[in-house]
Amino acid sequence: IAQIAGQQASRYDLTVEDCLTYFTVQLHFRMNAPERAGLELFREHADRLGLLSSVPCIGLA
């Protein structure tokens, strides 16, 4: 992970330390209540902007 952070940091105008923190602390693959709420809010905004041809059921119960 440290090697990837070192390679990618400048690409995103981040320090290596910030990139490493993102990969090891902030990036996660959980879909709990806060993440589901954020996804639902995104869906609502996309629907309001007419970006969805239908309103998908994302089935994250």
mmCIF file of C-alpha atoms in Angstrom:
data_model
loop_
_atom_site.group_PDB
_atom_site.id
_atom_site.type_symbol
_atom_site.label_atom_id
_atom_site.label_comp_id
_atom_site.label_asym_id
_atom_site.label_seq_id
_atom_site.Cartn_x
_atom_site.Cartn_y
_atom_site.Cartn_z
ATOM 1 C CA ILE A 1 0.000 0.000 0.000
ATOM 2 C CA ALA A 2 2.848 2.372 0.796
ATOM 3 C CA GLN A 3 4.304 1.813 -2.676
ATOM 4 C CA ILE A 4 0.951 2.562 -4.330
ATOM 5 C CA ALA A 5 0.524 5.682 -2.183
ATOM 6 C CA GLY A 6 3.979 6.836 -3.236
ATOM 7 C CA GLN A 7 3.156 6.293 -6.903
ATOM 8 C CA GLN A 8 -0.283 7.905 -6.849
ATOM 9 C CA ALA A 9 0.083 10.850 -4.452
ATOM 10 C CA SER A 10 1.390 13.368 -6.977
ATOM 11 C CA ARG A 11 -1.222 12.310 -9.525
ATOM 12 C CA TYR A 12 -3.922 13.607 -7.172
ATOM 13 C CA ASP A 13 -1.901 16.491 -5.716
ATOM 14 C CA LEU A 14 -1.672 14.779 -2.325
ATOM 15 C CA THR A 15 1.225 14.161 -0.017
ATOM 16 C CA VAL A 16 2.319 10.544 0.252
ATOM 17 C CA GLU A 17 1.194 10.655 3.893
ATOM 18 C CA ASP A 18 -2.295 11.896 2.933
ATOM 19 C CA CYS A 19 -2.586 9.269 0.219
ATOM 20 C CA LEU A 20 -1.483 6.530 2.617
ATOM 21 C CA THR A 21 -4.018 7.737 5.203
ATOM 22 C CA TYR A 22 -6.742 7.611 2.574
ATOM 23 C CA PHE A 23 -5.862 4.038 1.608
ATOM 24 C CA THR A 24 -5.453 2.746 5.163
ATOM 25 C CA VAL A 25 -7.990 4.745 7.200
ATOM 26 C CA GLN A 26 -10.616 6.435 5.046
ATOM 27 C CA LEU A 27 -11.158 3.901 2.266
ATOM 28 C CA HIS A 28 -13.347 1.036 3.372
ATOM 29 C CA PHE A 29 -15.758 -1.430 1.876
ATOM 30 C CA ARG A 30 -18.616 -1.413 4.357
ATOM 31 C CA MET A 31 -22.222 -0.703 3.529
ATOM 32 C CA ASN A 32 -23.698 0.260 6.867
ATOM 33 C CA ALA A 33 -26.431 2.812 7.589
ATOM 34 C CA PRO A 34 -24.336 5.957 6.835
ATOM 35 C CA GLU A 35 -23.128 4.540 3.517
ATOM 36 C CA ARG A 36 -26.647 3.433 2.529
ATOM 37 C CA ALA A 37 -27.987 6.888 3.419
ATOM 38 C CA GLY A 38 -25.327 8.515 1.244
ATOM 39 C CA LEU A 39 -26.116 6.213 -1.657
ATOM 40 C CA GLU A 40 -29.823 6.934 -1.309
ATOM 41 C CA LEU A 41 -29.147 10.688 -1.256
ATOM 42 C CA PHE A 42 -27.056 10.327 -4.423
ATOM 43 C CA ARG A 43 -29.914 8.382 -6.061
ATOM 44 C CA GLU A 44 -32.407 11.080 -5.061
ATOM 45 C CA HIS A 45 -30.233 13.829 -6.560
ATOM 46 C CA ALA A 46 -29.686 11.854 -9.771
ATOM 47 C CA ASP A 47 -33.428 11.244 -10.046
ATOM 48 C CA ARG A 48 -34.222 14.920 -9.410
ATOM 49 C CA LEU A 49 -31.772 15.920 -12.153
ATOM 50 C CA GLY A 50 -33.414 13.508 -14.585
ATOM 51 C CA LEU A 51 -30.324 11.333 -14.863
ATOM 52 C CA LEU A 52 -32.194 8.089 -14.225
ATOM 53 C CA SER A 53 -34.468 6.505 -16.807
ATOM 54 C CA SER A 54 -36.058 4.568 -13.948
ATOM 55 C CA VAL A 55 -35.597 4.606 -10.205
ATOM 56 C CA PRO A 56 -33.523 1.536 -9.373
ATOM 57 C CA CYS A 57 -34.099 -0.609 -6.343
ATOM 58 C CA ILE A 58 -30.633 -0.947 -4.894
ATOM 59 C CA GLY A 59 -31.606 -3.648 -2.392
ATOM 60 C CA LEU A 60 -29.242 -2.811 0.431
ATOM 61 C CA ALA A 61 -31.465 -3.863 3.300
#
